[in-house]
């Protein structure tokens, strides 16, 4: 079906985007035509599972596809988002406003989180993860912003031949036996230059002029973005079951390099509870984000009792798993401790 009429307005099919295992079929007000450059940007969106978006305007049998949803986009001055059917959404926004159009792939991904959770028992979390070589096992790396997830993940891939599952965002799921697995994630590495120079000075010298640079005017926040190909790091796109969960804290002034299985379970449960709900409740994605930082529009929560119950089971299962807190003075020390802990506890998984 290449056309949909809703509330007396006609919407024309534009493209289908595959993100995190969910296909979003995008329809736009027939009275408006997206610029070719905007369509190209949407087409070049990369799935969190490492697969380019689908782009097939001749696809007609879209209602019979599993794990799919429809987003109708109306050209309106004031941004809004509503769910009009279980798998159909109406997004309103200024299609002539570049910042709105540029943010569409983020909005689509966040909308798809409900389908991901209810249809696939998977959700998006802020974390990093690697797959161990010649293994179906994975290590999930948790930590607050600036705790050292990225540098630890890079070190595991660089020094221990791990494959990258995701850095910053990963998809975690639960199978019918309620075993947790990881299935893809964002794959770029964004290093703070200050941290990179401290722990990986040779890499900074080599890549400083061959990468995208992000400058905020604040020295500590100046960053370098590198993709896995630039770092010769393989990416894992297969499902991998979680063998080890690590909450990492890397700091040069840490008192010691340590591993602990004893930690405050209620505090960790609250951290995981918040992390697992970020996307389904729309907290990560304003409908409009201007260059000057102005945000507008309401991204509603699409959470439900069923989704919350699914996430609760995942959190409870992770807390009962091989879960350790690791503090280290460098990412190299952190990875040594992680691999030692993994080897000592593999038989418990």
Short mmCIF file of C-alpha atoms in Angstrom, two decimals:
data_model
loop_
_atom_site.label_atom_id
_atom_site.label_comp_id
_atom_site.label_asym_id
_atom_site.label_seq_id
_atom_site.Cartn_x
_atom_site.Cartn_y
_atom_site.Cartn_z
CA UNK A 1 0.00 0.00 0.00
CA UNK A 2 1.76 3.14 -1.23
CA UNK A 3 -0.80 5.60 0.18
CA UNK A 4 -2.61 5.95 3.52
CA UNK A 5 -5.43 8.34 4.36
CA UNK A 6 -5.80 9.35 8.00
CA UNK A 7 -8.04 12.09 9.38
CA UNK A 8 -8.80 13.20 5.80
CA UNK A 9 -5.12 13.73 4.99
CA UNK A 10 -3.26 11.66 2.41
CA UNK A 11 0.21 10.24 3.20
CA UNK A 12 2.61 8.95 0.55
CA UNK A 13 5.04 6.07 1.20
CA UNK A 14 8.67 7.24 1.23
CA UNK A 15 10.99 4.53 2.54
CA UNK A 16 11.48 1.78 5.12
CA UNK A 17 14.17 1.98 7.79
CA UNK A 18 15.45 -1.07 9.65
CA UNK A 19 16.75 -0.13 13.11
CA UNK A 20 17.50 -2.56 15.90
CA UNK A 21 15.49 -5.35 14.30
CA UNK A 22 12.34 -3.24 13.75
CA UNK A 23 11.28 -2.00 10.31
CA UNK A 24 9.67 1.44 10.25
CA UNK A 25 7.64 2.27 7.14
CA UNK A 26 7.67 6.03 6.68
CA UNK A 27 4.76 7.91 5.08
CA UNK A 28 4.85 11.68 4.60
CA UNK A 29 2.09 14.18 3.84
CA UNK A 30 1.38 13.88 0.12
CA UNK A 31 1.40 17.67 -0.12
CA UNK A 32 5.07 17.78 0.94
CA UNK A 33 8.14 16.40 -0.79
CA UNK A 34 11.37 15.72 1.12
CA UNK A 35 14.58 17.01 -0.41
CA UNK A 36 16.77 14.37 -2.08
CA UNK A 37 19.53 15.13 0.43
CA UNK A 38 17.15 14.38 3.32
CA UNK A 39 16.13 11.07 1.78
CA UNK A 40 19.79 10.15 1.27
CA UNK A 41 20.52 10.89 4.93
CA UNK A 42 17.64 8.66 6.04
CA UNK A 43 18.70 5.93 3.62
CA UNK A 44 22.22 5.97 5.02
CA UNK A 45 21.10 5.41 8.59
CA UNK A 46 22.97 2.48 10.11
CA UNK A 47 21.07 -0.13 12.07
CA UNK A 48 22.33 -0.81 15.59
CA UNK A 49 22.86 -4.37 14.40
CA UNK A 50 25.32 -3.17 11.76
CA UNK A 51 22.98 -3.37 8.77
CA UNK A 52 22.15 -0.51 6.41
CA UNK A 53 18.55 0.67 6.26
CA UNK A 54 16.09 -0.92 3.91
CA UNK A 55 15.15 1.33 1.04
CA UNK A 56 12.52 -0.17 -1.22
CA UNK A 57 9.77 2.22 -2.38
CA UNK A 58 8.20 -0.58 -4.42
CA UNK A 59 7.46 -2.64 -1.30
CA UNK A 60 3.68 -2.97 -1.06
CA UNK A 61 2.95 -5.89 1.26
CA UNK A 62 4.12 -4.02 4.35
CA UNK A 63 1.30 -5.04 6.68
CA UNK A 64 2.36 -8.69 6.55
CA UNK A 65 5.88 -8.09 7.80
CA UNK A 66 6.85 -9.19 11.28
CA UNK A 67 8.43 -6.68 13.61
CA UNK A 68 7.31 -3.62 11.69
CA UNK A 69 5.50 -0.37 12.36
CA UNK A 70 4.18 2.62 10.42
CA UNK A 71 4.97 6.28 11.05
CA UNK A 72 2.89 8.95 9.35
CA UNK A 73 4.62 12.36 9.22
CA UNK A 74 2.46 15.46 8.86
CA UNK A 75 3.95 18.86 8.02
CA UNK A 76 2.97 21.06 10.96
CA UNK A 77 4.46 24.03 12.73
CA UNK A 78 4.13 22.54 16.24
CA UNK A 79 5.82 19.15 16.83
CA UNK A 80 3.87 16.30 18.44
CA UNK A 81 3.72 12.51 18.49
CA UNK A 82 0.72 10.24 19.08
CA UNK A 83 0.03 6.52 18.78
CA UNK A 84 -3.10 6.02 16.65
CA UNK A 85 -3.01 2.20 16.46
CA UNK A 86 -0.86 -0.46 18.20
CA UNK A 87 1.85 -0.28 15.51
CA UNK A 88 1.00 3.05 13.85
CA UNK A 89 2.13 6.53 14.93
CA UNK A 90 1.41 10.08 13.80
CA UNK A 91 4.41 12.42 13.99
CA UNK A 92 3.88 16.13 13.37
CA UNK A 93 6.68 18.58 12.69
CA UNK A 94 8.03 21.25 10.39
CA UNK A 95 9.35 19.27 7.43
CA UNK A 96 10.93 22.43 6.06
CA UNK A 97 13.03 22.73 9.23
CA UNK A 98 16.38 21.02 8.68
CA UNK A 99 16.98 20.27 12.35
CA UNK A 100 13.67 18.39 12.57
CA UNK A 101 14.35 16.35 9.44
CA UNK A 102 17.95 15.67 10.51
CA UNK A 103 16.68 14.22 13.78
CA UNK A 104 14.11 11.94 12.14
CA UNK A 105 16.21 8.78 12.29
CA UNK A 106 16.68 9.27 16.05
CA UNK A 107 12.94 9.81 16.48
CA UNK A 108 12.17 6.70 14.40
CA UNK A 109 14.51 4.61 16.50
CA UNK A 110 12.98 5.77 19.77
CA UNK A 111 9.47 5.14 18.45
CA UNK A 112 10.53 1.62 17.52
CA UNK A 113 11.54 0.80 21.09
CA UNK A 114 7.97 -0.19 21.98
CA UNK A 115 7.83 -2.71 19.12
CA UNK A 116 11.26 -3.98 20.12
CA UNK A 117 10.19 -4.60 23.69
CA UNK A 118 6.69 -5.99 23.15
CA UNK A 119 7.39 -8.04 20.00
CA UNK A 120 10.97 -9.19 20.59
CA UNK A 121 11.58 -8.92 24.36
CA UNK A 122 14.56 -6.67 23.61
CA UNK A 123 15.42 -3.17 24.74
CA UNK A 124 18.04 -0.50 24.18
CA UNK A 125 20.38 0.38 27.03
CA UNK A 126 23.28 2.76 27.59
CA UNK A 127 26.23 0.36 27.82
CA UNK A 128 29.05 -1.23 25.86
CA UNK A 129 29.66 -4.87 25.01
CA UNK A 130 32.14 -7.20 23.36
CA UNK A 131 32.11 -10.77 22.13
CA UNK A 132 34.98 -13.02 23.08
CA UNK A 133 36.96 -14.61 20.23
CA UNK A 134 35.79 -18.02 19.03
CA UNK A 135 32.95 -17.99 21.52
CA UNK A 136 29.19 -17.46 21.70
CA UNK A 137 29.67 -15.50 24.93
CA UNK A 138 29.62 -11.76 25.57
CA UNK A 139 30.70 -9.29 28.22
CA UNK A 140 28.31 -6.45 29.08
CA UNK A 141 30.09 -3.30 30.29
CA UNK A 142 28.10 -0.82 32.37
CA UNK A 143 29.12 2.54 33.77
CA UNK A 144 28.08 6.15 34.15
CA UNK A 145 29.16 8.79 31.64
CA UNK A 146 32.94 9.22 31.84
CA UNK A 147 33.48 6.00 33.83
CA UNK A 148 35.66 4.42 31.14
CA UNK A 149 33.29 2.18 29.14
CA UNK A 150 34.64 3.27 25.75
CA UNK A 151 38.34 3.02 26.60
CA UNK A 152 37.80 -0.34 28.32
CA UNK A 153 35.87 -1.66 25.32
CA UNK A 154 38.59 -0.47 22.95
CA UNK A 155 41.27 -2.10 25.11
CA UNK A 156 39.41 -5.42 25.16
CA UNK A 157 39.21 -5.36 21.36
CA UNK A 158 42.77 -4.13 20.88
CA UNK A 159 44.62 -6.26 23.43
CA UNK A 160 42.40 -9.33 23.82
CA UNK A 161 41.04 -9.78 20.26
CA UNK A 162 37.45 -9.23 21.31
CA UNK A 163 34.82 -8.32 18.71
CA UNK A 164 32.77 -5.18 19.21
CA UNK A 165 29.05 -5.66 19.85
CA UNK A 166 28.29 -2.07 20.76
CA UNK A 167 29.69 1.06 22.32
CA UNK A 168 27.39 3.61 23.99
CA UNK A 169 24.16 1.79 23.04
CA UNK A 170 23.50 -1.95 22.93
CA UNK A 171 20.41 -4.09 22.45
CA UNK A 172 19.78 -6.61 25.22
CA UNK A 173 17.18 -9.36 24.91
CA UNK A 174 15.75 -12.34 26.73
CA UNK A 175 14.96 -15.71 25.15
CA UNK A 176 12.15 -18.11 26.07
CA UNK A 177 14.31 -19.60 28.83
CA UNK A 178 14.85 -16.04 30.14
CA UNK A 179 18.55 -16.16 29.26
CA UNK A 180 19.92 -12.72 28.42
CA UNK A 181 21.72 -12.04 25.17
CA UNK A 182 23.14 -9.05 23.28
CA UNK A 183 22.32 -8.34 19.66
CA UNK A 184 24.11 -5.35 18.19
CA UNK A 185 24.75 -1.77 19.15
CA UNK A 186 26.21 1.53 17.98
CA UNK A 187 29.75 0.95 16.75
CA UNK A 188 31.58 4.29 16.65
CA UNK A 189 34.21 5.03 19.29
CA UNK A 190 34.10 8.57 20.62
CA UNK A 191 37.22 9.26 22.69
CA UNK A 192 37.92 12.32 24.79
CA UNK A 193 41.24 13.66 23.46
CA UNK A 194 42.53 14.20 26.99
CA UNK A 195 41.77 10.60 27.99
CA UNK A 196 43.05 9.21 24.69
CA UNK A 197 46.33 11.09 25.09
CA UNK A 198 46.75 9.78 28.62
CA UNK A 199 46.05 6.09 27.97
CA UNK A 200 46.58 5.66 24.19
CA UNK A 201 49.06 8.41 23.16
CA UNK A 202 50.26 6.55 20.04
CA UNK A 203 46.68 6.15 18.83
CA UNK A 204 46.03 9.86 19.34
CA UNK A 205 49.11 10.79 17.29
CA UNK A 206 48.13 8.37 14.54
CA UNK A 207 44.42 9.20 14.27
CA UNK A 208 44.14 12.85 15.31
CA UNK A 209 44.12 14.18 11.74
CA UNK A 210 42.25 11.25 10.18
CA UNK A 211 39.06 11.37 12.20
CA UNK A 212 35.97 13.43 12.82
CA UNK A 213 36.71 15.88 15.61
CA UNK A 214 34.09 17.14 18.05
CA UNK A 215 35.02 20.40 19.78
CA UNK A 216 32.92 22.08 22.45
CA UNK A 217 35.38 24.80 23.46
CA UNK A 218 35.98 22.89 26.70
CA UNK A 219 39.28 21.03 26.59
CA UNK A 220 38.11 17.95 28.50
CA UNK A 221 35.06 17.59 26.22
CA UNK A 222 37.04 17.77 22.96
CA UNK A 223 36.59 14.39 21.30
CA UNK A 224 37.68 12.21 18.40
CA UNK A 225 35.23 9.87 16.66
CA UNK A 226 36.57 6.74 14.99
CA UNK A 227 34.75 3.84 13.38
CA UNK A 228 35.78 0.18 13.84
CA UNK A 229 37.34 0.01 10.37
CA UNK A 230 39.73 2.84 11.26
CA UNK A 231 40.78 0.87 14.34
CA UNK A 232 40.87 -2.57 12.63
CA UNK A 233 38.29 -3.85 15.10
CA UNK A 234 35.82 -6.53 13.92
CA UNK A 235 32.12 -6.04 14.63
CA UNK A 236 29.88 -8.86 15.84
CA UNK A 237 26.30 -8.76 14.49
CA UNK A 238 25.19 -12.16 15.83
CA UNK A 239 23.32 -12.83 19.06
CA UNK A 240 25.70 -13.53 21.93
CA UNK A 241 24.67 -14.72 25.38
CA UNK A 242 25.94 -12.73 28.34
CA UNK A 243 28.62 -14.53 30.33
CA UNK A 244 29.82 -11.62 32.45
CA UNK A 245 28.46 -8.24 33.54
CA UNK A 246 30.93 -5.54 34.60
CA UNK A 247 30.34 -2.10 36.07
CA UNK A 248 33.60 -0.33 35.35
CA UNK A 249 35.28 2.72 36.82
CA UNK A 250 38.63 3.68 35.29
CA UNK A 251 40.54 6.55 36.84
CA UNK A 252 44.27 7.18 37.01
CA UNK A 253 43.95 8.23 40.67
CA UNK A 254 41.99 5.13 41.74
CA UNK A 255 43.30 3.83 45.07
CA UNK A 256 43.83 0.32 43.68
CA UNK A 257 42.96 -2.07 40.89
CA UNK A 258 40.16 -4.17 42.30
CA UNK A 259 37.32 -6.59 41.55
CA UNK A 260 34.30 -7.02 43.77
CA UNK A 261 31.20 -9.20 43.58
CA UNK A 262 29.89 -7.48 46.71
CA UNK A 263 27.97 -4.31 45.93
CA UNK A 264 24.75 -2.58 46.92
CA UNK A 265 22.08 -4.59 45.04
CA UNK A 266 19.21 -2.09 45.53
CA UNK A 267 21.35 0.77 44.18
CA UNK A 268 22.39 -1.29 41.16
CA UNK A 269 18.77 -2.36 40.58
CA UNK A 270 17.74 1.31 40.47
CA UNK A 271 20.51 2.10 37.98
CA UNK A 272 19.44 -0.75 35.71
CA UNK A 273 15.74 0.07 36.11
CA UNK A 274 16.37 3.63 34.89
CA UNK A 275 18.72 2.53 32.10
CA UNK A 276 16.30 -0.05 30.68
CA UNK A 277 13.43 2.48 30.54
CA UNK A 278 15.20 5.45 28.92
CA UNK A 279 14.05 4.81 25.34
CA UNK A 280 10.55 3.48 25.87
CA UNK A 281 9.75 6.55 27.97
CA UNK A 282 11.12 8.97 25.37
CA UNK A 283 13.70 10.59 27.65
CA UNK A 284 16.55 10.38 25.13
CA UNK A 285 14.94 12.05 22.13
CA UNK A 286 13.31 15.50 21.98
CA UNK A 287 11.19 15.94 18.87
CA UNK A 288 13.10 19.11 17.98
CA UNK A 289 16.66 19.94 19.02
CA UNK A 290 18.01 23.23 17.67
CA UNK A 291 21.67 24.10 17.19
CA UNK A 292 21.47 26.55 20.08
CA UNK A 293 20.22 23.77 22.37
CA UNK A 294 16.54 24.77 22.33
CA UNK A 295 14.25 21.76 22.57
CA UNK A 296 10.52 21.55 21.86
CA UNK A 297 7.74 19.03 21.48
CA UNK A 298 6.55 16.21 23.71
CA UNK A 299 7.81 12.65 23.20
CA UNK A 300 5.27 10.61 25.17
CA UNK A 301 6.03 7.45 27.10
CA UNK A 302 4.82 4.31 25.32
CA UNK A 303 5.57 2.10 28.31
CA UNK A 304 3.13 -0.54 29.55
CA UNK A 305 2.70 -2.97 32.43
CA UNK A 306 3.75 -5.84 30.14
CA UNK A 307 6.95 -4.10 29.02
CA UNK A 308 7.83 -3.13 32.58
CA UNK A 309 7.36 -6.75 33.71
CA UNK A 310 9.67 -7.93 30.92
CA UNK A 311 12.34 -5.40 31.90
CA UNK A 312 12.01 -6.27 35.59
CA UNK A 313 12.75 -9.91 34.78
CA UNK A 314 15.85 -8.88 32.82
CA UNK A 315 17.13 -6.65 35.62
CA UNK A 316 16.54 -9.37 38.22
CA UNK A 317 18.28 -11.95 36.05
CA UNK A 318 21.32 -9.71 35.50
CA UNK A 319 21.65 -9.11 39.25
CA UNK A 320 21.77 -12.89 39.78
CA UNK A 321 24.41 -13.36 37.07
CA UNK A 322 28.20 -13.13 37.11
CA UNK A 323 28.11 -9.43 38.00
CA UNK A 324 31.22 -7.60 39.21
CA UNK A 325 32.37 -4.08 39.97
CA UNK A 326 35.85 -3.33 38.63
CA UNK A 327 37.95 -0.28 39.53
CA UNK A 328 41.21 0.28 37.69
CA UNK A 329 43.89 2.91 37.19
CA UNK A 330 43.97 2.37 33.41
CA UNK A 331 41.92 0.61 30.72
CA UNK A 332 44.76 -1.86 30.26
CA UNK A 333 44.53 -2.83 33.95
CA UNK A 334 40.74 -2.96 33.70
CA UNK A 335 40.83 -5.41 30.79
CA UNK A 336 43.35 -7.64 32.56
CA UNK A 337 41.02 -7.81 35.55
CA UNK A 338 38.00 -8.45 33.31
CA UNK A 339 39.67 -11.34 31.49
CA UNK A 340 40.96 -12.81 34.76
CA UNK A 341 37.46 -12.58 36.25
CA UNK A 342 35.94 -14.11 33.12
CA UNK A 343 38.33 -17.06 33.12
CA UNK A 344 37.79 -17.70 36.84
CA UNK A 345 33.98 -17.59 36.58
CA UNK A 346 33.29 -19.12 33.18
CA UNK A 347 32.23 -22.40 34.73
CA UNK A 348 29.52 -20.62 36.74
CA UNK A 349 27.68 -19.28 33.67
#
